[in-house]
PDB file of C-alpha atoms in Angstrom:
ATOM      1  CA  MET A 195      21.591   7.879  -4.061  1.00  0.00           C
ATOM      2  CA  GLU A 196      20.698   4.520  -2.707  1.00  0.00           C
ATOM      3  CA  SER A 197      22.823   3.673   0.677  1.00  0.00           C
ATOM      4  CA  THR A 198      25.605   1.156   0.853  1.00  0.00           C
ATOM      5  CA  ARG A 199      23.572  -1.031   3.070  1.00  0.00           C
ATOM      6  CA  ASN A 200      20.634  -1.276   0.182  1.00  0.00           C
ATOM      7  CA  LYS A 201      22.860  -1.562  -3.071  1.00  0.00           C
ATOM      8  CA  LEU A 202      25.029  -4.625  -0.589  1.00  0.00           C
ATOM      9  CA  ILE A 203      21.112  -6.147  -0.416  1.00  0.00           C
ATOM     10  CA  GLN A 204      20.074  -6.025  -3.928  1.00  0.00           C
ATOM     11  CA  ILE A 205      23.048  -7.758  -4.917  1.00  0.00           C
ATOM     12  CA  LEU A 206      22.721 -10.101  -2.368  1.00  0.00           C
ATOM     13  CA  ALA A 207      19.219 -11.416  -3.043  1.00  0.00           C
ATOM     14  CA  ASN A 208      20.182 -11.326  -7.165  1.00  0.00           C
ATOM     15  CA  ASN A 209      22.441 -13.360  -6.157  1.00  0.00           C
ATOM     16  CA  ASP A 210      20.578 -16.393  -3.652  1.00  0.00           C
ATOM     17  CA  SER A 211      21.858 -19.254  -4.466  1.00  0.00           C
ATOM     18  CA  THR A 212      25.794 -18.130  -5.354  1.00  0.00           C
ATOM     19  CA  TYR A 213      28.246 -17.464  -3.238  1.00  0.00           C
ATOM     20  CA  ILE A 214      30.028 -13.705  -3.874  1.00  0.00           C
ATOM     21  CA  SER A 215      33.682 -13.028  -2.552  1.00  0.00           C
ATOM     22  CA  GLY A 216      34.497  -9.783  -0.242  1.00  0.00           C
ATOM     23  CA  GLN A 217      36.974  -8.731  -2.723  1.00  0.00           C
ATOM     24  CA  GLN A 218      34.192  -8.919  -5.648  1.00  0.00           C
ATOM     25  CA  LEU A 219      31.046  -7.108  -2.893  1.00  0.00           C
ATOM     26  CA  SER A 220      34.714  -4.666  -2.176  1.00  0.00           C
ATOM     27  CA  LYS A 221      35.006  -3.686  -5.667  1.00  0.00           C
ATOM     28  CA  GLU A 222      31.460  -2.963  -6.364  1.00  0.00           C
ATOM     29  CA  LEU A 223      30.358  -0.865  -3.263  1.00  0.00           C
ATOM     30  CA  ALA A 224      33.532   0.667  -3.926  1.00  0.00           C
ATOM     31  CA  ILE A 225      33.911   0.378  -0.318  1.00  0.00           C
ATOM     32  CA  SER A 226      37.012  -2.118   2.329  1.00  0.00           C
ATOM     33  CA  ARG A 227      36.532  -5.386   2.734  1.00  0.00           C
ATOM     34  CA  SER A 228      36.566  -4.905   6.576  1.00  0.00           C
ATOM     35  CA  ALA A 229      33.495  -2.332   5.719  1.00  0.00           C
ATOM     36  CA  VAL A 230      31.825  -4.926   4.249  1.00  0.00           C
ATOM     37  CA  TRP A 231      32.191  -7.563   6.856  1.00  0.00           C
ATOM     38  CA  LYS A 232      30.705  -4.338   9.150  1.00  0.00           C
ATOM     39  CA  HIS A 233      27.947  -4.591   6.840  1.00  0.00           C
ATOM     40  CA  MET A 234      27.302  -8.151   6.972  1.00  0.00           C
ATOM     41  CA  LYS A 235      26.804  -8.060  10.921  1.00  0.00           C
ATOM     42  CA  GLU A 236      24.408  -4.965  11.151  1.00  0.00           C
ATOM     43  CA  LEU A 237      22.291  -7.124   8.683  1.00  0.00           C
ATOM     44  CA  GLU A 238      23.249 -10.631  11.432  1.00  0.00           C
ATOM     45  CA  LYS A 239      21.434  -8.061  13.461  1.00  0.00           C
ATOM     46  CA  ASP A 240      18.878  -7.199  11.615  1.00  0.00           C
ATOM     47  CA  GLY A 241      18.079 -10.921  11.560  1.00  0.00           C
ATOM     48  CA  TYR A 242      19.391 -12.563   8.519  1.00  0.00           C
ATOM     49  CA  THR A 243      21.845 -15.452   8.527  1.00  0.00           C
ATOM     50  CA  ILE A 244      24.593 -14.841   6.479  1.00  0.00           C
ATOM     51  CA  GLU A 245      27.181 -18.044   5.281  1.00  0.00           C
ATOM     52  CA  GLY A 246      31.068 -16.511   4.880  1.00  0.00           C
ATOM     53  CA  VAL A 247      33.102 -19.395   3.414  1.00  0.00           C
ATOM     54  CA  SER A 248      36.824 -18.858   2.971  1.00  0.00           C
ATOM     55  CA  ASN A 249      37.824 -18.738  -0.617  1.00  0.00           C
ATOM     56  CA  LYS A 250      34.317 -18.609  -1.716  1.00  0.00           C
ATOM     57  CA  GLY A 251      32.654 -15.386   0.092  1.00  0.00           C
ATOM     58  CA  TYR A 252      29.348 -14.422   1.516  1.00  0.00           C
ATOM     59  CA  ARG A 253      26.041 -15.138   0.949  1.00  0.00           C
ATOM     60  CA  ILE A 254      22.113 -14.940   2.640  1.00  0.00           C
ATOM     61  CA  ILE A 255      20.267 -17.912   3.706  1.00  0.00           C
ATOM     62  CA  ALA A 256      18.028 -17.308   5.545  1.00  0.00           C
ATOM     63  CA  TYR A 257      15.927 -13.562   6.167  1.00  0.00           C
ATOM     64  CA  PRO A 258      13.904 -12.856   8.847  1.00  0.00           C
ATOM     65  CA  GLU A 259       9.677 -13.385   9.354  1.00  0.00           C
ATOM     66  CA  LYS A 260      10.164  -9.885  10.877  1.00  0.00           C
ATOM     67  CA  LEU A 261       9.488  -6.795   8.738  1.00  0.00           C
ATOM     68  CA  SER A 262      12.168  -3.812   8.405  1.00  0.00           C
ATOM     69  CA  SER A 263      13.017  -1.859   6.309  1.00  0.00           C
ATOM     70  CA  ASN A 264      16.332  -4.193   4.797  1.00  0.00           C
ATOM     71  CA  THR A 265      13.465  -7.096   4.926  1.00  0.00           C
ATOM     72  CA  ILE A 266      10.921  -5.629   2.770  1.00  0.00           C
ATOM     73  CA  LYS A 267      13.352  -4.440   0.333  1.00  0.00           C
ATOM     74  CA  TRP A 268      15.363  -8.233  -0.431  1.00  0.00           C
ATOM     75  CA  GLY A 269      14.328  -8.998  -3.410  1.00  0.00           C
ATOM     76  CA  LEU A 270      12.039  -6.095  -4.153  1.00  0.00           C
ATOM     77  CA  ASN A 271      12.512  -5.010  -7.647  1.00  0.00           C
ATOM     78  CA  THR A 272      10.677  -1.179  -7.940  1.00  0.00           C
ATOM     79  CA  ASN A 273      12.347   0.491  -9.912  1.00  0.00           C
ATOM     80  CA  TRP A 274      12.185   3.984  -7.473  1.00  0.00           C
ATOM     81  CA  LEU A 275       9.081   2.542  -5.498  1.00  0.00           C
ATOM     82  CA  GLY A 276      10.565   1.760  -1.093  1.00  0.00           C
ATOM     83  CA  LYS A 277      13.936   2.835  -2.377  1.00  0.00           C
ATOM     84  CA  THR A 278      13.656   4.765   0.784  1.00  0.00           C
ATOM     85  CA  ILE A 279      11.543   2.241   3.325  1.00  0.00           C
ATOM     86  CA  TYR A 280      11.038   3.969   7.319  1.00  0.00           C
ATOM     87  CA  HIS A 281      10.025   1.117   8.935  1.00  0.00           C
ATOM     88  CA  LYS A 282       8.828   1.900  12.655  1.00  0.00           C
ATOM     89  CA  GLU A 283       7.795  -1.110  15.344  1.00  0.00           C
ATOM     90  CA  SER A 284       4.913   1.250  16.961  1.00  0.00           C
ATOM     91  CA  ILE A 285       3.685   4.838  15.428  1.00  0.00           C
ATOM     92  CA  PRO A 286       0.942   7.090  15.435  1.00  0.00           C
ATOM     93  CA  SER A 287       0.205   7.613  12.482  1.00  0.00           C
ATOM     94  CA  THR A 288       1.993   6.137   9.191  1.00  0.00           C
ATOM     95  CA  GLN A 289       0.417   9.024   7.662  1.00  0.00           C
ATOM     96  CA  ILE A 290       1.811  11.858  10.131  1.00  0.00           C
ATOM     97  CA  LEU A 291       5.307  10.702   9.838  1.00  0.00           C
ATOM     98  CA  ALA A 292       4.618  10.738   5.606  1.00  0.00           C
ATOM     99  CA  LYS A 293       3.712  14.034   5.692  1.00  0.00           C
ATOM    100  CA  GLN A 294       6.305  15.493   8.602  1.00  0.00           C
ATOM    101  CA  LEU A 295       9.387  13.391   5.313  1.00  0.00           C
ATOM    102  CA  ALA A 296       7.162  15.446   2.224  1.00  0.00           C
ATOM    103  CA  SER A 297       7.622  18.458   3.889  1.00  0.00           C
ATOM    104  CA  ASP A 298      11.200  18.137   5.089  1.00  0.00           C
ATOM    105  CA  ASP A 299      11.797  17.067   0.981  1.00  0.00           C
ATOM    106  CA  THR A 300      11.908  13.346   1.168  1.00  0.00           C
ATOM    107  CA  GLU A 301      11.829  11.418  -2.498  1.00  0.00           C
ATOM    108  CA  HIS A 302       8.932  10.786  -4.804  1.00  0.00           C
ATOM    109  CA  GLY A 303       8.827   6.765  -3.471  1.00  0.00           C
ATOM    110  CA  THR A 304       9.653   7.076  -0.248  1.00  0.00           C
ATOM    111  CA  VAL A 305       7.626   4.362   2.020  1.00  0.00           C
ATOM    112  CA  ILE A 306       6.385   4.357   5.751  1.00  0.00           C
ATOM    113  CA  ILE A 307       5.608   1.372   6.997  1.00  0.00           C
ATOM    114  CA  ALA A 308       4.896   0.352  11.047  1.00  0.00           C
ATOM    115  CA  ASP A 309       4.074  -2.728  12.645  1.00  0.00           C
ATOM    116  CA  GLU A 310       1.306  -1.244  15.107  1.00  0.00           C
ATOM    117  CA  GLN A 311      -0.455   2.799  14.972  1.00  0.00           C
ATOM    118  CA  THR A 312      -1.619   3.626  18.530  1.00  0.00           C
ATOM    119  CA  MET A 313      -3.611   6.565  16.600  1.00  0.00           C
ATOM    120  CA  GLY A 314      -3.964   5.238  12.917  1.00  0.00           C
ATOM    121  CA  LYS A 315      -7.275   7.236  11.090  1.00  0.00           C
ATOM    122  CA  GLY A 316      -9.110   7.028   7.962  1.00  0.00           C
ATOM    123  CA  ARG A 317     -11.417   8.681   5.763  1.00  0.00           C
ATOM    124  CA  LEU A 318     -13.888  11.225   8.371  1.00  0.00           C
ATOM    125  CA  ASN A 319     -11.247  11.111  10.830  1.00  0.00           C
ATOM    126  CA  ARG A 320     -12.589   8.006  11.740  1.00  0.00           C
ATOM    127  CA  THR A 321     -10.811   5.594  14.212  1.00  0.00           C
ATOM    128  CA  TRP A 322      -7.965   3.017  12.181  1.00  0.00           C
ATOM    129  CA  HIS A 323      -7.552  -0.349  14.344  1.00  0.00           C
ATOM    130  CA  SER A 324      -4.275  -1.321  13.497  1.00  0.00           C
ATOM    131  CA  THR A 325      -3.486  -4.452  15.587  1.00  0.00           C
ATOM    132  CA  ASN A 326      -0.133  -4.881  16.093  1.00  0.00           C
ATOM    133  CA  GLY A 327       1.819  -7.354  13.637  1.00  0.00           C
ATOM    134  CA  LYS A 328      -1.713  -8.127  12.167  1.00  0.00           C
ATOM    135  CA  GLY A 329      -1.552  -5.998   9.149  1.00  0.00           C
ATOM    136  CA  ILE A 330      -0.359  -3.488   6.440  1.00  0.00           C
ATOM    137  CA  TRP A 331      -0.518  -0.158   8.093  1.00  0.00           C
ATOM    138  CA  MET A 332       1.716   1.500   5.370  1.00  0.00           C
ATOM    139  CA  SER A 333       1.649   5.605   3.663  1.00  0.00           C
ATOM    140  CA  LEU A 334       3.370   6.525   0.406  1.00  0.00           C
ATOM    141  CA  VAL A 335       4.978   9.675  -0.516  1.00  0.00           C
ATOM    142  CA  LEU A 336       4.261  10.649  -4.226  1.00  0.00           C
ATOM    143  CA  ARG A 337       4.808  13.407  -6.138  1.00  0.00           C
ATOM    144  CA  PRO A 338       3.457  13.476  -9.286  1.00  0.00           C
ATOM    145  CA  ARG A 339       3.342  16.277 -12.135  1.00  0.00           C
ATOM    146  CA  LEU A 340      -0.344  16.391 -12.069  1.00  0.00           C
ATOM    147  CA  LEU A 341      -2.850  18.947 -11.228  1.00  0.00           C
ATOM    148  CA  PRO A 342      -4.750  19.123  -8.029  1.00  0.00           C
ATOM    149  CA  HIS A 343      -7.883  18.032  -9.362  1.00  0.00           C
ATOM    150  CA  LEU A 344      -6.753  15.387 -10.578  1.00  0.00           C
ATOM    151  CA  ALA A 345      -5.268  13.834  -6.895  1.00  0.00           C
ATOM    152  CA  PRO A 346      -8.615  11.881  -6.467  1.00  0.00           C
ATOM    153  CA  GLN A 347      -7.721   9.631  -9.194  1.00  0.00           C
ATOM    154  CA  LEU A 348      -4.493   8.670  -7.341  1.00  0.00           C
ATOM    155  CA  THR A 349      -7.149   7.470  -4.663  1.00  0.00           C
ATOM    156  CA  LEU A 350      -9.017   5.049  -7.687  1.00  0.00           C
ATOM    157  CA  LEU A 351      -5.950   3.921  -9.061  1.00  0.00           C
ATOM    158  CA  THR A 352      -4.858   2.564  -5.315  1.00  0.00           C
ATOM    159  CA  ALA A 353      -8.106   0.817  -4.884  1.00  0.00           C
ATOM    160  CA  THR A 354      -7.735  -1.152  -7.512  1.00  0.00           C
ATOM    161  CA  VAL A 355      -4.188  -1.859  -6.999  1.00  0.00           C
ATOM    162  CA  LEU A 356      -4.972  -3.635  -3.941  1.00  0.00           C
ATOM    163  CA  CYS A 357      -7.756  -5.358  -5.832  1.00  0.00           C
ATOM    164  CA  ASP A 358      -5.070  -6.663  -8.497  1.00  0.00           C
ATOM    165  CA  VAL A 359      -3.009  -7.967  -5.639  1.00  0.00           C
ATOM    166  CA  LEU A 360      -5.721  -9.720  -3.271  1.00  0.00           C
ATOM    167  CA  ALA A 361      -7.174 -11.141  -6.455  1.00  0.00           C
ATOM    168  CA  LYS A 362      -3.724 -12.294  -7.987  1.00  0.00           C
ATOM    169  CA  VAL A 363      -1.872 -14.058  -4.294  1.00  0.00           C
ATOM    170  CA  THR A 364      -5.321 -14.889  -2.580  1.00  0.00           C
ATOM    171  CA  PRO A 365      -8.209 -17.074  -3.729  1.00  0.00           C
ATOM    172  CA  LEU A 366     -10.795 -14.193  -2.597  1.00  0.00           C
ATOM    173  CA  ASN A 367     -12.795 -11.826  -4.206  1.00  0.00           C
ATOM    174  CA  PRO A 368     -12.591  -8.415  -3.489  1.00  0.00           C
ATOM    175  CA  ALA A 369     -14.955  -5.331  -4.271  1.00  0.00           C
ATOM    176  CA  ILE A 370     -14.629  -1.300  -4.288  1.00  0.00           C
ATOM    177  CA  LYS A 371     -16.706   0.186  -2.723  1.00  0.00           C
ATOM    178  CA  TRP A 372     -17.040   3.391  -3.101  1.00  0.00           C
ATOM    179  CA  PRO A 373     -15.221   6.024  -2.661  1.00  0.00           C
ATOM    180  CA  ASN A 374     -12.180   4.240  -1.397  1.00  0.00           C
ATOM    181  CA  ASP A 375     -13.172   1.020   0.437  1.00  0.00           C
ATOM    182  CA  ILE A 376     -11.977  -2.530  -0.407  1.00  0.00           C
ATOM    183  CA  PHE A 377     -14.420  -4.988   0.857  1.00  0.00           C
ATOM    184  CA  ILE A 378     -14.046  -9.195   0.179  1.00  0.00           C
ATOM    185  CA  ASN A 379     -17.576 -10.944   1.236  1.00  0.00           C
ATOM    186  CA  HIS A 380     -19.552  -7.631   1.928  1.00  0.00           C
ATOM    187  CA  LYS A 381     -17.288  -7.040   5.161  1.00  0.00           C
ATOM    188  CA  LYS A 382     -14.338  -4.360   4.862  1.00  0.00           C
ATOM    189  CA  VAL A 383     -10.221  -5.521   4.194  1.00  0.00           C
ATOM    190  CA  ALA A 384      -8.511  -2.624   3.546  1.00  0.00           C
ATOM    191  CA  GLY A 385      -9.332   1.490   3.559  1.00  0.00           C
ATOM    192  CA  ILE A 386      -7.477   4.391   1.526  1.00  0.00           C
ATOM    193  CA  LEU A 387      -6.138   7.323   2.595  1.00  0.00           C
ATOM    194  CA  THR A 388      -5.135   9.894   0.571  1.00  0.00           C
ATOM    195  CA  GLU A 389      -3.605  13.625   1.768  1.00  0.00           C
ATOM    196  CA  MET A 390      -2.238  16.257  -0.517  1.00  0.00           C
ATOM    197  CA  GLN A 391      -0.311  19.680  -0.460  1.00  0.00           C
ATOM    198  CA  ALA A 392      -0.875  21.712  -2.772  1.00  0.00           C
ATOM    199  CA  GLU A 393      -0.558  25.210  -4.972  1.00  0.00           C
ATOM    200  CA  GLN A 394      -3.524  26.267  -7.102  1.00  0.00           C
ATOM    201  CA  ASP A 395      -1.559  25.110  -9.978  1.00  0.00           C
ATOM    202  CA  GLN A 396       0.653  22.309  -9.051  1.00  0.00           C
ATOM    203  CA  ILE A 397       0.823  19.725  -6.543  1.00  0.00           C
ATOM    204  CA  GLN A 398       3.705  19.441  -4.036  1.00  0.00           C
ATOM    205  CA  TYR A 399       2.949  15.719  -2.379  1.00  0.00           C
ATOM    206  CA  VAL A 400       0.348  13.003  -2.491  1.00  0.00           C
ATOM    207  CA  VAL A 401       0.234  11.191   0.579  1.00  0.00           C
ATOM    208  CA  ILE A 402      -1.561   7.458   0.065  1.00  0.00           C
ATOM    209  CA  GLY A 403      -2.188   5.565   3.257  1.00  0.00           C
ATOM    210  CA  ILE A 404      -2.685   1.998   2.976  1.00  0.00           C
ATOM    211  CA  GLY A 405      -4.705  -0.185   6.060  1.00  0.00           C
ATOM    212  CA  ILE A 406      -5.373  -4.169   5.716  1.00  0.00           C
ATOM    213  CA  ASN A 407      -6.313  -6.210   7.738  1.00  0.00           C
ATOM    214  CA  VAL A 408      -4.444  -9.705   6.914  1.00  0.00           C
ATOM    215  CA  ASN A 409      -3.905 -12.130  10.102  1.00  0.00           C
ATOM    216  CA  HIS A 410      -7.059 -10.606  12.641  1.00  0.00           C
ATOM    217  CA  THR A 411      -8.524 -13.461  14.030  1.00  0.00           C
ATOM    218  CA  GLU A 412     -11.939 -13.056  15.990  1.00  0.00           C
ATOM    219  CA  GLN A 413     -10.623 -11.200  18.819  1.00  0.00           C
ATOM    220  CA  ASP A 414      -8.548  -9.309  17.291  1.00  0.00           C
ATOM    221  CA  ILE A 415     -11.803  -7.084  15.768  1.00  0.00           C
ATOM    222  CA  PRO A 416     -12.822  -4.779  17.644  1.00  0.00           C
ATOM    223  CA  LYS A 417     -16.507  -5.448  18.996  1.00  0.00           C
ATOM    224  CA  ASP A 418     -18.843  -2.683  17.165  1.00  0.00           C
ATOM    225  CA  LEU A 419     -17.082  -3.836  13.910  1.00  0.00           C
ATOM    226  CA  LYS A 420     -18.534  -6.985  14.490  1.00  0.00           C
ATOM    227  CA  GLY A 421     -20.300  -8.334  10.636  1.00  0.00           C
ATOM    228  CA  LYS A 422     -18.959  -4.889   9.588  1.00  0.00           C
ATOM    229  CA  ALA A 423     -15.188  -5.828   9.531  1.00  0.00           C
ATOM    230  CA  THR A 424     -13.371  -8.382   8.075  1.00  0.00           C
ATOM    231  CA  SER A 425      -9.888  -9.900   7.474  1.00  0.00           C
ATOM    232  CA  LEU A 426      -7.831 -11.824   4.643  1.00  0.00           C
ATOM    233  CA  ARG A 427      -7.589 -14.770   7.220  1.00  0.00           C
ATOM    234  CA  LEU A 428     -10.607 -14.586   8.261  1.00  0.00           C
ATOM    235  CA  GLU A 429     -11.908 -15.005   4.965  1.00  0.00           C
ATOM    236  CA  SER A 430      -9.230 -17.475   3.544  1.00  0.00           C
ATOM    237  CA  ASP A 431      -8.969 -19.481   7.027  1.00  0.00           C
ATOM    238  CA  ARG A 432      -4.940 -19.544   6.290  1.00  0.00           C
ATOM    239  CA  ASP A 433      -2.382 -16.949   7.282  1.00  0.00           C
ATOM    240  CA  TRP A 434      -0.303 -14.481   5.144  1.00  0.00           C
ATOM    241  CA  ASP A 435       3.107 -13.478   4.483  1.00  0.00           C
ATOM    242  CA  ILE A 436       2.940  -9.855   5.052  1.00  0.00           C
ATOM    243  CA  ARG A 437       6.194  -9.141   3.464  1.00  0.00           C
ATOM    244  CA  ASP A 438       5.206 -10.646   0.419  1.00  0.00           C
ATOM    245  CA  MET A 439       2.329  -9.074   0.104  1.00  0.00           C
ATOM    246  CA  ILE A 440       3.544  -5.434   0.914  1.00  0.00           C
ATOM    247  CA  GLN A 441       6.419  -6.258  -2.045  1.00  0.00           C
ATOM    248  CA  ASN A 442       3.359  -7.400  -3.986  1.00  0.00           C
ATOM    249  CA  ILE A 443       1.512  -3.948  -3.907  1.00  0.00           C
ATOM    250  CA  LEU A 444       4.655  -2.172  -4.361  1.00  0.00           C
ATOM    251  CA  LEU A 445       5.526  -3.716  -7.216  1.00  0.00           C
ATOM    252  CA  THR A 446       2.310  -3.319  -8.464  1.00  0.00           C
ATOM    253  CA  PHE A 447       1.522   0.259  -7.545  1.00  0.00           C
ATOM    254  CA  GLU A 448       4.291   1.380  -9.434  1.00  0.00           C
ATOM    255  CA  SER A 449       3.448  -0.243 -12.537  1.00  0.00           C
ATOM    256  CA  ALA A 450       0.059   0.925 -12.301  1.00  0.00           C
ATOM    257  CA  TYR A 451       0.859   4.616 -12.061  1.00  0.00           C
ATOM    258  CA  GLN A 452       3.234   3.997 -15.053  1.00  0.00           C
ATOM    259  CA  VAL A 453       0.221   3.247 -16.559  1.00  0.00           C
ATOM    260  CA  TYR A 454      -1.763   5.780 -15.519  1.00  0.00           C
ATOM    261  CA  LEU A 455       1.163   8.443 -16.335  1.00  0.00           C
ATOM    262  CA  ASP A 456       0.931   6.582 -20.063  1.00  0.00           C
ATOM    263  CA  GLN A 457      -2.481   6.059 -21.028  1.00  0.00           C
ATOM    264  CA  GLY A 458      -4.555   8.289 -19.036  1.00  0.00           C
ATOM    265  CA  PHE A 459      -7.701   8.066 -16.714  1.00  0.00           C
ATOM    266  CA  PRO A 460      -9.412   5.574 -18.560  1.00  0.00           C
ATOM    267  CA  VAL A 461      -7.466   2.779 -17.715  1.00  0.00           C
ATOM    268  CA  VAL A 462      -8.132   2.909 -14.483  1.00  0.00           C
ATOM    269  CA  LYS A 463     -12.109   3.857 -14.359  1.00  0.00           C
ATOM    270  CA  GLU A 464     -12.206  -0.114 -17.051  1.00  0.00           C
ATOM    271  CA  LYS A 465     -10.615  -1.351 -14.090  1.00  0.00           C
ATOM    272  CA  TRP A 466     -11.623   0.210 -11.055  1.00  0.00           C
ATOM    273  CA  GLU A 467     -15.707  -0.695 -12.808  1.00  0.00           C
ATOM    274  CA  ASN A 468     -14.793  -4.232 -12.796  1.00  0.00           C
ATOM    275  CA  TYR A 469     -14.179  -4.165  -8.972  1.00  0.00           C
ATOM    276  CA  GLY A 470     -17.043  -1.796  -8.626  1.00  0.00           C
ATOM    277  CA  TYR A 471     -19.337  -3.276  -5.206  1.00  0.00           C
ATOM    278  CA  LYS A 472     -23.244  -2.941  -6.590  1.00  0.00           C
ATOM    279  CA  LEU A 473     -22.123  -1.684  -9.821  1.00  0.00           C
ATOM    280  CA  GLY A 474     -25.850  -1.842 -11.303  1.00  0.00           C
ATOM    281  CA  GLU A 475     -27.630  -2.653  -8.142  1.00  0.00           C
ATOM    282  CA  SER A 476     -30.322   0.028  -6.646  1.00  0.00           C
ATOM    283  CA  VAL A 477     -29.621   1.016  -3.476  1.00  0.00           C
ATOM    284  CA  TRP A 478     -31.436   4.229  -1.455  1.00  0.00           C
ATOM    285  CA  ILE A 479     -29.041   7.392  -1.698  1.00  0.00           C
ATOM    286  CA  ASN A 480     -29.414   9.957   0.971  1.00  0.00           C
ATOM    287  CA  THR A 481     -28.416  13.773   0.056  1.00  0.00           C
ATOM    288  CA  MET A 482     -28.139  16.871   2.008  1.00  0.00           C
ATOM    289  CA  LYS A 483     -31.487  17.578   0.004  1.00  0.00           C
ATOM    290  CA  ASP A 484     -32.776  14.599  -0.604  1.00  0.00           C
ATOM    291  CA  ARG A 485     -33.129  10.388  -0.719  1.00  0.00           C
ATOM    292  CA  TRP A 486     -34.379   8.407  -3.330  1.00  0.00           C
ATOM    293  CA  TYR A 487     -33.633   4.843  -4.644  1.00  0.00           C
ATOM    294  CA  GLY A 488     -31.710   4.977  -7.383  1.00  0.00           C
ATOM    295  CA  SER A 489     -28.623   2.249  -8.788  1.00  0.00           C
ATOM    296  CA  ILE A 490     -24.604   2.911  -9.172  1.00  0.00           C
ATOM    297  CA  LEU A 491     -23.474   3.330 -12.428  1.00  0.00           C
ATOM    298  CA  GLY A 492     -19.662   3.849 -12.266  1.00  0.00           C
ATOM    299  CA  ILE A 493     -16.684   6.302 -11.731  1.00  0.00           C
ATOM    300  CA  ALA A 494     -16.753   9.826 -13.128  1.00  0.00           C
ATOM    301  CA  GLU A 495     -13.078  11.451 -14.007  1.00  0.00           C
ATOM    302  CA  ASP A 496     -12.905  13.119 -10.469  1.00  0.00           C
ATOM    303  CA  GLY A 497     -13.412  10.165  -7.934  1.00  0.00           C
ATOM    304  CA  ALA A 498     -16.854  11.203  -8.271  1.00  0.00           C
ATOM    305  CA  LEU A 499     -19.467   8.331  -8.049  1.00  0.00           C
ATOM    306  CA  LEU A 500     -22.143   8.222 -11.073  1.00  0.00           C
ATOM    307  CA  ALA A 501     -25.524   7.030  -9.990  1.00  0.00           C
ATOM    308  CA  GLU A 502     -29.053   7.189 -11.740  1.00  0.00           C
ATOM    309  CA  LYS A 503     -32.110   8.788 -10.647  1.00  0.00           C
ATOM    310  CA  GLU A 504     -35.299   8.004 -12.111  1.00  0.00           C
ATOM    311  CA  GLY A 505     -33.494   7.695 -15.717  1.00  0.00           C
ATOM    312  CA  GLU A 506     -31.259  10.888 -14.971  1.00  0.00           C
ATOM    313  CA  GLN A 507     -27.380  10.007 -14.352  1.00  0.00           C
ATOM    314  CA  ILE A 508     -26.469  12.237 -11.141  1.00  0.00           C
ATOM    315  CA  LYS A 509     -22.141  12.759  -9.667  1.00  0.00           C
ATOM    316  CA  LEU A 510     -22.129  12.591  -6.271  1.00  0.00           C
ATOM    317  CA  TYR A 511     -19.506  13.884  -4.167  1.00  0.00           C
ATOM    318  CA  SER A 512     -20.327  13.084  -1.057  1.00  0.00           C
ATOM    319  CA  ALA A 513     -23.490  10.890  -0.155  1.00  0.00           C
ATOM    320  CA  GLU A 514     -24.716   8.041   2.623  1.00  0.00           C
ATOM    321  CA  ILE A 515     -25.081   5.051   0.548  1.00  0.00           C
ATOM    322  CA  GLU A 516     -27.044   2.907   2.467  1.00  0.00           C
ATOM    323  CA  TRP A 517     -25.120  -0.310   1.137  1.00  0.00           C
TER     324      TRP A 517
END
């Protein structure tokens, strides 16, 4: 159930060019006019500029640039994703908090966002550098009615969502490097970490972690990642509105998730392969048993990478690829 504050934000966002009387707000929210006034004061503390005019009512004329759960919800037109948002200025990891909340039965579609992570992790427990205020550090809690073996498809779906958003709102050409990285100009700009709690035949929850380097400068990229990592700012030579990008991701994800539920994995597979990094190219592939030179063909339904070895199609679940 949406909180009164969320409903108030939605009403004001939908009527940002007109005044809404305190009486009308009181009626729609089923609270007293003094309670409406108190909610307005709380929004002002959050950085909103609110204009109140006698005999006309209220309207918000400016919202803060800083991130908060309220500013992200302002104008967010999703149906279920992001109706509950936890925003933290600094946190060890959005994944850690997301898993704690998921274990405590937080609702499907809960979003956790941080300005900074002090212990951010990527795949294989690798450190993820989460510079304060420069990127998107976010986790989504999902409770899909899927069999556990299908969960890797959600990682592939998320990768296509990130590429769709970056291709739409920036002039850049993103690509998906298997299994979970987004590349621009052969350098990593984003990563995805999917974690699951499940029983044998039922998923309890899935937490999808998303990290995107948005407004990093050269000084923000660690020395050991120079030439390997980049940011949207470095590749486009301009800053980007992090709040708008978060909203774009949430809206696009909700839509793509529903298409996936309705139409299945083939839609995701086709889109993923359109963005696939070095698809059709030959690379050196190292497995525990062998090292060979073959071409990247695409992905399988279970998230495996399809490669060609001496004319034979091979499924790779774990491999070191010399991209």
